[in-house]
CSV table of C-alpha atoms in Angstrom, one decimal:
chain,number,residue,atom,x,y,z
A,1,UNK,CA,-17.1,0.3,12.6
A,2,UNK,CA,-14.2,0.1,15.1
A,3,UNK,CA,-11.8,3.0,15.1
A,4,UNK,CA,-8.4,1.6,14.4
A,5,UNK,CA,-6.5,4.2,16.4
A,6,UNK,CA,-2.7,3.9,16.1
A,7,UNK,CA,-0.6,4.0,19.2
A,8,UNK,CA,2.3,6.4,18.5
A,9,UNK,CA,4.2,5.5,21.6
A,10,UNK,CA,7.6,5.4,19.8
A,11,UNK,CA,8.1,9.2,20.0
A,12,UNK,CA,11.8,9.1,19.8
A,13,UNK,CA,13.8,7.0,17.3
A,14,UNK,CA,15.8,4.2,18.8
A,15,UNK,CA,19.2,6.0,18.6
A,16,UNK,CA,22.1,4.6,20.5
A,17,UNK,CA,20.6,1.4,21.9
A,18,UNK,CA,23.5,1.1,24.2
A,19,UNK,CA,22.9,4.4,25.8
A,20,UNK,CA,25.0,4.2,28.9
A,21,UNK,CA,24.4,7.8,29.7
A,22,UNK,CA,20.6,7.9,30.3
A,23,UNK,CA,19.4,5.1,32.5
A,24,UNK,CA,15.8,6.2,32.3
A,25,UNK,CA,15.9,6.1,28.5
A,26,UNK,CA,17.4,2.6,28.6
A,27,UNK,CA,14.6,1.4,30.9
A,28,UNK,CA,11.9,3.0,28.7
A,29,UNK,CA,13.5,1.5,25.6
A,30,UNK,CA,13.6,-2.0,27.1
A,31,UNK,CA,9.9,-1.7,28.2
A,32,UNK,CA,8.8,-0.6,24.7
A,33,UNK,CA,10.4,-3.4,22.7
A,34,UNK,CA,10.8,-7.1,22.8
A,35,UNK,CA,14.4,-8.2,23.5
A,36,UNK,CA,16.5,-8.2,20.3
A,37,UNK,CA,18.0,-11.5,21.3
A,38,UNK,CA,14.6,-13.3,21.2
A,39,UNK,CA,13.7,-11.5,18.0
A,40,UNK,CA,17.0,-12.4,16.3
A,41,UNK,CA,16.8,-16.0,17.4
A,42,UNK,CA,13.3,-16.5,16.0
A,43,UNK,CA,14.4,-14.9,12.7
A,44,UNK,CA,17.3,-17.3,12.5
A,45,UNK,CA,15.2,-20.3,13.2
A,46,UNK,CA,12.8,-19.4,10.4
A,47,UNK,CA,15.4,-18.5,7.7
A,48,UNK,CA,17.9,-20.8,5.9
A,49,UNK,CA,21.0,-21.6,7.9
A,50,UNK,CA,23.3,-19.6,5.6
A,51,UNK,CA,21.2,-16.4,5.8
A,52,UNK,CA,22.6,-13.5,7.6
A,53,UNK,CA,20.6,-10.8,9.5
A,54,UNK,CA,21.9,-7.3,10.0
A,55,UNK,CA,21.4,-5.7,13.4
A,56,UNK,CA,19.4,-3.0,11.8
A,57,UNK,CA,17.0,-5.6,10.4
A,58,UNK,CA,16.5,-7.0,13.9
A,59,UNK,CA,15.9,-3.5,15.3
A,60,UNK,CA,13.3,-2.8,12.5
A,61,UNK,CA,11.7,-6.2,13.3
A,62,UNK,CA,11.5,-5.2,17.0
A,63,UNK,CA,9.6,-2.1,16.0
A,64,UNK,CA,7.3,-4.0,13.7
A,65,UNK,CA,6.3,-6.7,16.3
A,66,UNK,CA,5.8,-4.1,19.0
A,67,UNK,CA,3.4,-2.2,16.7
A,68,UNK,CA,1.7,-5.5,16.0
A,69,UNK,CA,1.2,-6.2,19.7
A,70,UNK,CA,-0.2,-2.7,20.3
A,71,UNK,CA,-2.4,-2.8,17.2
A,72,UNK,CA,-4.0,-6.1,18.2
A,73,UNK,CA,-4.3,-5.1,21.8
A,74,UNK,CA,-6.1,-1.9,20.9
A,75,UNK,CA,-8.6,-3.7,18.8
A,76,UNK,CA,-9.3,-6.3,21.5
A,77,UNK,CA,-9.6,-3.5,24.1
A,78,UNK,CA,-12.1,-1.7,21.9
A,79,UNK,CA,-14.3,-4.8,21.9
A,80,UNK,CA,-14.0,-5.1,25.6
A,81,UNK,CA,-15.0,-1.4,26.1
A,82,UNK,CA,-18.1,-1.7,23.9
A,83,UNK,CA,-19.3,-4.7,26.0
A,84,UNK,CA,-18.7,-2.8,29.2
A,85,UNK,CA,-16.0,-5.2,30.3
A,86,UNK,CA,-12.6,-4.1,31.8
A,87,UNK,CA,-10.4,-7.2,31.3
A,88,UNK,CA,-9.1,-8.2,27.9
A,89,UNK,CA,-9.4,-12.0,27.5
A,90,UNK,CA,-8.4,-14.5,24.9
A,91,UNK,CA,-11.7,-14.4,23.0
A,92,UNK,CA,-11.2,-10.6,22.5
A,93,UNK,CA,-7.8,-11.2,21.1
A,94,UNK,CA,-9.0,-13.9,18.7
A,95,UNK,CA,-11.8,-11.6,17.4
A,96,UNK,CA,-9.3,-8.8,17.0
A,97,UNK,CA,-7.2,-10.8,14.4
A,98,UNK,CA,-10.2,-11.3,12.2
A,99,UNK,CA,-11.3,-7.7,12.5
A,100,UNK,CA,-7.8,-6.4,11.6
A,101,UNK,CA,-7.4,-8.6,8.5
A,102,UNK,CA,-5.2,-11.2,9.9
A,103,UNK,CA,-7.7,-14.0,8.9
A,104,UNK,CA,-5.0,-16.6,8.7
A,105,UNK,CA,-4.3,-16.1,12.4
A,106,UNK,CA,-7.8,-16.7,13.7
A,107,UNK,CA,-8.0,-20.5,13.5
A,108,UNK,CA,-4.5,-21.2,14.8
A,109,UNK,CA,-5.1,-18.8,17.7
A,110,UNK,CA,-8.4,-20.3,18.6
A,111,UNK,CA,-6.8,-23.7,18.7
A,112,UNK,CA,-4.0,-22.4,20.8
A,113,UNK,CA,-6.5,-20.8,23.2
A,114,UNK,CA,-8.5,-24.0,23.4
A,115,UNK,CA,-5.3,-26.0,24.1
A,116,UNK,CA,-4.3,-23.5,26.8
A,117,UNK,CA,-7.6,-23.7,28.5
A,118,UNK,CA,-7.5,-27.5,28.5
A,119,UNK,CA,-4.1,-27.4,30.2
A,120,UNK,CA,-5.4,-24.9,32.7
A,121,UNK,CA,-8.3,-27.2,33.5
A,122,UNK,CA,-5.9,-30.2,33.9
A,123,UNK,CA,-3.6,-28.2,36.1
A,124,UNK,CA,-6.5,-27.1,38.3
A,125,UNK,CA,-7.8,-30.7,38.5
A,126,UNK,CA,-4.4,-31.9,39.4
A,127,UNK,CA,-4.0,-29.2,42.0
A,128,UNK,CA,-7.3,-30.0,43.6
A,129,UNK,CA,-6.5,-33.7,43.6
A,130,UNK,CA,-3.5,-33.1,45.8
A,131,UNK,CA,-1.5,-35.7,43.9
A,132,UNK,CA,-0.8,-36.2,40.2
A,133,UNK,CA,-1.7,-39.9,40.1
A,134,UNK,CA,-4.1,-40.2,37.2
A,135,UNK,CA,-2.7,-37.1,35.5
A,136,UNK,CA,0.7,-38.7,35.2
A,137,UNK,CA,-0.7,-41.8,33.6
A,138,UNK,CA,0.8,-42.6,30.2
A,139,UNK,CA,-1.5,-42.3,27.2
A,140,UNK,CA,-0.4,-45.0,24.7
A,141,UNK,CA,-2.1,-43.3,21.7
A,142,UNK,CA,-0.7,-39.9,22.6
A,143,UNK,CA,2.8,-41.2,23.2
A,144,UNK,CA,2.7,-43.2,20.0
A,145,UNK,CA,1.5,-40.2,18.1
A,146,UNK,CA,4.3,-38.1,19.7
A,147,UNK,CA,6.9,-40.6,18.7
A,148,UNK,CA,6.0,-40.6,15.0
A,149,UNK,CA,6.2,-36.9,14.1
A,150,UNK,CA,9.1,-36.3,16.5
A,151,UNK,CA,11.6,-35.3,13.8
A,152,UNK,CA,9.1,-32.9,12.2
A,153,UNK,CA,8.3,-31.4,15.5
A,154,UNK,CA,12.0,-31.0,16.2
A,155,UNK,CA,12.6,-29.3,12.9
A,156,UNK,CA,9.5,-27.1,13.4
A,157,UNK,CA,11.2,-25.9,16.6
A,158,UNK,CA,9.3,-22.9,18.0
A,159,UNK,CA,6.2,-23.5,15.9
A,160,UNK,CA,4.1,-25.2,18.6
A,161,UNK,CA,1.1,-25.3,16.3
A,162,UNK,CA,1.8,-28.8,15.0
A,163,UNK,CA,-0.3,-30.3,17.8
A,164,UNK,CA,-2.6,-27.3,18.3
A,165,UNK,CA,-3.7,-27.4,14.7
A,166,UNK,CA,-4.3,-31.2,14.9
A,167,UNK,CA,-2.9,-31.6,11.4
A,168,UNK,CA,-1.4,-35.0,10.6
A,169,UNK,CA,0.7,-33.5,7.7
A,170,UNK,CA,3.3,-31.4,9.4
A,171,UNK,CA,5.0,-30.4,6.2
A,172,UNK,CA,1.7,-29.0,4.9
A,173,UNK,CA,1.3,-27.1,8.1
A,174,UNK,CA,4.8,-25.6,7.8
A,175,UNK,CA,4.3,-24.8,4.1
A,176,UNK,CA,1.0,-23.0,4.9
A,177,UNK,CA,2.6,-20.2,7.0
A,178,UNK,CA,0.3,-17.2,7.1
A,179,UNK,CA,1.5,-14.1,5.2
B,1,UNK,CA,20.7,-41.2,16.4
B,2,UNK,CA,17.3,-40.3,15.0
B,3,UNK,CA,16.1,-44.0,14.9
B,4,UNK,CA,17.3,-44.6,18.4
B,5,UNK,CA,15.4,-41.5,19.6
B,6,UNK,CA,12.3,-42.7,17.8
B,7,UNK,CA,12.5,-46.2,19.2
B,8,UNK,CA,13.3,-45.2,22.7
B,9,UNK,CA,9.8,-43.8,23.6
B,10,UNK,CA,8.2,-47.0,22.3
B,11,UNK,CA,10.5,-49.2,24.3
B,12,UNK,CA,10.0,-47.1,27.4
B,13,UNK,CA,6.3,-47.3,27.0
B,14,UNK,CA,6.4,-51.1,26.6
B,15,UNK,CA,8.4,-51.5,29.7
B,16,UNK,CA,6.4,-49.4,32.1
B,17,UNK,CA,4.3,-46.2,31.9
B,18,UNK,CA,6.5,-44.5,34.5
B,19,UNK,CA,9.2,-44.0,31.9
B,20,UNK,CA,7.3,-41.0,30.7
B,21,UNK,CA,9.0,-38.9,33.3
B,22,UNK,CA,12.3,-40.0,31.9
B,23,UNK,CA,11.2,-39.0,28.4
B,24,UNK,CA,10.1,-35.6,29.7
B,25,UNK,CA,13.5,-35.2,31.3
B,26,UNK,CA,15.3,-36.1,28.0
B,27,UNK,CA,13.1,-33.6,26.1
B,28,UNK,CA,13.8,-30.9,28.8
B,29,UNK,CA,17.5,-31.6,28.7
B,30,UNK,CA,17.6,-31.3,25.0
B,31,UNK,CA,15.7,-28.1,25.1
B,32,UNK,CA,17.9,-26.7,27.8
B,33,UNK,CA,21.0,-27.6,25.8
B,34,UNK,CA,19.6,-25.9,22.8
B,35,UNK,CA,18.6,-22.8,24.7
B,36,UNK,CA,22.1,-22.7,26.3
B,37,UNK,CA,23.8,-22.9,22.9
B,38,UNK,CA,21.4,-20.3,21.5
B,39,UNK,CA,22.0,-18.0,24.5
B,40,UNK,CA,25.7,-18.2,24.0
B,41,UNK,CA,25.4,-17.4,20.4
B,42,UNK,CA,23.1,-14.5,21.1
B,43,UNK,CA,25.4,-13.2,23.8
B,44,UNK,CA,28.3,-13.1,21.3
B,45,UNK,CA,26.2,-10.9,19.0
B,46,UNK,CA,24.3,-8.7,21.3
B,47,UNK,CA,26.3,-8.7,24.5
B,48,UNK,CA,23.1,-9.1,26.6
B,49,UNK,CA,20.6,-11.9,26.8
B,50,UNK,CA,17.2,-11.6,28.4
B,51,UNK,CA,15.5,-14.9,28.4
B,52,UNK,CA,13.1,-14.8,31.4
B,53,UNK,CA,10.2,-12.5,31.9
B,54,UNK,CA,11.0,-10.0,34.6
B,55,UNK,CA,7.7,-10.5,36.4
B,56,UNK,CA,8.2,-12.6,39.5
B,57,UNK,CA,5.0,-14.5,40.0
B,58,UNK,CA,3.0,-15.0,36.8
B,59,UNK,CA,0.3,-17.6,36.1
B,60,UNK,CA,1.8,-17.8,32.6
B,61,UNK,CA,5.0,-19.2,34.0
B,62,UNK,CA,3.1,-22.0,35.7
B,63,UNK,CA,1.4,-22.6,32.4
B,64,UNK,CA,4.8,-22.8,30.8
B,65,UNK,CA,5.7,-25.6,33.2
B,66,UNK,CA,2.5,-27.3,32.4
B,67,UNK,CA,3.3,-26.9,28.7
B,68,UNK,CA,6.6,-28.6,29.3
B,69,UNK,CA,4.9,-31.5,31.0
B,70,UNK,CA,2.4,-31.8,28.2
B,71,UNK,CA,5.2,-31.7,25.6
B,72,UNK,CA,6.2,-35.3,26.4
B,73,UNK,CA,2.7,-36.5,25.7
B,74,UNK,CA,1.8,-34.4,22.7
B,75,UNK,CA,5.2,-33.7,21.1
B,76,UNK,CA,4.5,-30.0,21.1
B,77,UNK,CA,4.7,-27.2,23.6
B,78,UNK,CA,2.4,-24.2,24.1
B,79,UNK,CA,5.4,-22.3,25.5
B,80,UNK,CA,6.0,-19.2,23.3
B,81,UNK,CA,9.5,-18.2,22.4
B,82,UNK,CA,8.9,-14.6,23.4
B,83,UNK,CA,8.9,-13.4,27.0
B,84,UNK,CA,5.2,-13.1,28.0
B,85,UNK,CA,5.9,-10.6,30.8
B,86,UNK,CA,7.4,-8.2,28.3
B,87,UNK,CA,4.5,-8.7,25.9
B,88,UNK,CA,2.1,-7.9,28.7
B,89,UNK,CA,4.0,-4.7,29.4
B,90,UNK,CA,3.8,-3.6,25.8
B,91,UNK,CA,0.1,-4.4,25.8
B,92,UNK,CA,-0.3,-2.0,28.8
B,93,UNK,CA,1.7,0.9,27.2
B,94,UNK,CA,-1.6,2.3,26.1
B,95,UNK,CA,-3.1,3.7,29.3
B,96,UNK,CA,-6.6,2.7,28.1
B,97,UNK,CA,-5.7,-0.9,28.6
B,98,UNK,CA,-6.4,-1.6,32.3
B,99,UNK,CA,-6.4,-5.4,32.7
B,100,UNK,CA,-5.2,-8.2,30.5
B,101,UNK,CA,-5.6,-11.9,31.3
B,102,UNK,CA,-2.7,-14.3,31.1
B,103,UNK,CA,-4.3,-16.2,28.3
B,104,UNK,CA,-4.7,-13.0,26.3
B,105,UNK,CA,-1.0,-12.1,26.7
B,106,UNK,CA,0.0,-15.7,25.9
B,107,UNK,CA,-2.2,-15.6,22.8
B,108,UNK,CA,-0.6,-12.4,21.5
B,109,UNK,CA,2.9,-13.7,22.2
B,110,UNK,CA,2.1,-16.8,20.1
B,111,UNK,CA,0.6,-14.7,17.3
B,112,UNK,CA,3.6,-12.3,17.4
B,113,UNK,CA,5.9,-15.2,16.9
B,114,UNK,CA,3.9,-16.2,13.8
B,115,UNK,CA,3.9,-12.6,12.6
B,116,UNK,CA,7.6,-12.3,13.2
B,117,UNK,CA,8.3,-15.5,11.3
B,118,UNK,CA,6.2,-14.5,8.4
B,119,UNK,CA,7.8,-11.1,8.2
B,120,UNK,CA,11.3,-12.6,8.4
B,121,UNK,CA,10.4,-15.0,5.6
B,122,UNK,CA,9.2,-12.1,3.4
B,123,UNK,CA,12.3,-10.1,4.2
B,124,UNK,CA,14.6,-12.9,3.3
B,125,UNK,CA,12.7,-13.3,0.0
B,126,UNK,CA,13.1,-9.6,-0.7
B,127,UNK,CA,16.9,-9.9,0.0
B,128,UNK,CA,17.2,-13.0,-2.3
B,129,UNK,CA,15.3,-11.1,-5.0
B,130,UNK,CA,18.0,-8.5,-4.9
B,131,UNK,CA,20.8,-11.1,-4.8
B,132,UNK,CA,21.6,-10.2,-1.2
B,133,UNK,CA,22.8,-12.8,1.4
B,134,UNK,CA,22.3,-10.5,4.3
B,135,UNK,CA,18.7,-9.5,5.4
B,136,UNK,CA,18.7,-5.7,6.0
B,137,UNK,CA,16.2,-3.3,7.4
B,138,UNK,CA,15.1,-2.2,3.9
B,139,UNK,CA,14.1,-5.8,3.2
B,140,UNK,CA,12.0,-6.0,6.4
B,141,UNK,CA,10.2,-2.8,5.4
B,142,UNK,CA,9.6,-4.2,1.9
B,143,UNK,CA,8.1,-7.3,3.3
B,144,UNK,CA,5.9,-5.3,5.6
B,145,UNK,CA,4.7,-3.1,2.8
B,146,UNK,CA,3.8,-6.1,0.7
B,147,UNK,CA,1.4,-7.5,3.3
B,148,UNK,CA,-1.8,-5.5,3.3
B,149,UNK,CA,-2.9,-6.0,6.9
B,150,UNK,CA,0.7,-5.3,8.1
B,151,UNK,CA,1.1,-2.2,5.8
B,152,UNK,CA,-2.1,-0.7,7.2
B,153,UNK,CA,-0.8,-0.4,10.8
B,154,UNK,CA,2.9,0.0,10.1
B,155,UNK,CA,2.7,2.7,7.4
B,156,UNK,CA,3.5,5.6,9.8
B,157,UNK,CA,6.2,3.6,11.6
B,158,UNK,CA,7.9,2.6,8.4
B,159,UNK,CA,7.7,6.0,6.9
B,160,UNK,CA,9.4,7.5,10.0
B,161,UNK,CA,12.2,4.9,9.7
B,162,UNK,CA,12.7,5.4,6.0
B,163,UNK,CA,13.4,9.1,6.3
B,164,UNK,CA,16.6,8.6,8.3
B,165,UNK,CA,18.4,6.1,6.1
B,166,UNK,CA,17.1,7.6,2.8
B,167,UNK,CA,20.6,8.0,1.3
B,168,UNK,CA,21.5,4.4,2.1
B,169,UNK,CA,18.3,3.2,0.7
B,170,UNK,CA,18.8,5.1,-2.5
B,171,UNK,CA,22.3,3.5,-2.9
B,172,UNK,CA,20.7,0.1,-2.1
B,173,UNK,CA,18.1,0.7,-4.8
B,174,UNK,CA,20.8,1.5,-7.3
B,175,UNK,CA,22.6,-1.7,-6.6
B,176,UNK,CA,19.4,-3.5,-6.3
B,177,UNK,CA,18.6,-2.6,-9.9
B,178,UNK,CA,21.5,-4.5,-11.3
B,179,UNK,CA,21.1,-7.2,-8.7
B,180,UNK,CA,17.4,-7.5,-9.6
B,181,UNK,CA,18.3,-9.0,-13.0
B,182,UNK,CA,20.6,-11.4,-11.4
B,183,UNK,CA,18.0,-12.3,-8.8
B,184,UNK,CA,15.6,-13.3,-11.5
B,185,UNK,CA,18.1,-15.7,-13.0
B,186,UNK,CA,18.8,-17.4,-9.6
B,187,UNK,CA,16.4,-19.8,-8.0
B,188,UNK,CA,15.1,-18.8,-4.5
B,189,UNK,CA,16.9,-20.4,-1.6
B,190,UNK,CA,15.5,-23.6,-0.2
B,191,UNK,CA,12.8,-23.1,2.5
B,192,UNK,CA,11.7,-19.8,1.0
B,193,UNK,CA,8.1,-19.5,-0.3
B,194,UNK,CA,7.6,-17.9,-3.7
B,195,UNK,CA,5.5,-14.7,-3.2
B,196,UNK,CA,6.3,-12.7,-6.3
B,197,UNK,CA,2.7,-11.6,-6.5
B,198,UNK,CA,3.2,-9.5,-3.4
B,199,UNK,CA,6.2,-7.7,-4.7
B,200,UNK,CA,4.7,-6.7,-8.0
B,201,UNK,CA,2.7,-4.2,-6.0
B,202,UNK,CA,5.8,-2.7,-4.6
B,203,UNK,CA,7.7,-2.5,-7.9
């Protein structure tokens, strides 16, 4: 069984986020957490328009998501280490979600990874071709499909899994948020 | 406006395939406008906005551009809303982590966005349950405790944070008691998923 070692890298509480006195502390703080602006924006996008979010809630969310990143990374790294590999890759990350109990994340992440690798392949092919002639060709079926669910995609905003999940019913996809 | 937007791609496609670039430009323009607006809004609140990853050359950035190009065709983007460079840095905080591929960092950024959204939804439900309009830290912690996989790795972190605002939390609980009754009478806000089963464990 994998040892779920916790990373206690937040030794000092986030007092005085605007610490103008200590430059090093500010830099360290910035490195440790995701930007509060990004976190706040995603929270706003997911909640009803009239919902208000206190700054303290955003700061707590910053802590939670940083712990999430370290937790998943640690699990993925453990798998890497056991297999005598040194570089954590996408498959390690996908396996980590399942191992840590985030079962709802495994399928969406595998689709995302598949889509990413497809794009990488297309980009490499286009780069080798020297010109984006066939790559730029319009795909009628794809364009038509894009036109239809455009409003849903717009409302979904940052949830890019509409296409990755390959689900025709966007509402169902939105309703089936993991948690 | 919406019908026109829906019809425009079709018309463009009928005229000539080259119009795809125009559609991509429109999508990009709309996205930039939205980002600009959001950035201004965030600046008012926080006083500082950090949109771009600090890393200069990163394959993930190239992927982001590819994602934007693909967006016109697929109506979706693989571009995460979180800065991938920062995610990579957090992944490397543990010194045991030596190397991380861009796809791994991108994958964790996407999952973190899902996780953040789920936690925010749970926090909002907790606030609504106590008849609160503002989501506060105590509601985020309640949502984290209600989700088993999350509670497992956040327990120490949450406990440390709870000690400091203990008095405030106590006061909040007192008010929450009365508010709880009111919350039961009121329907949950639109867009919020009913997850009462989770909170029964907390009660």
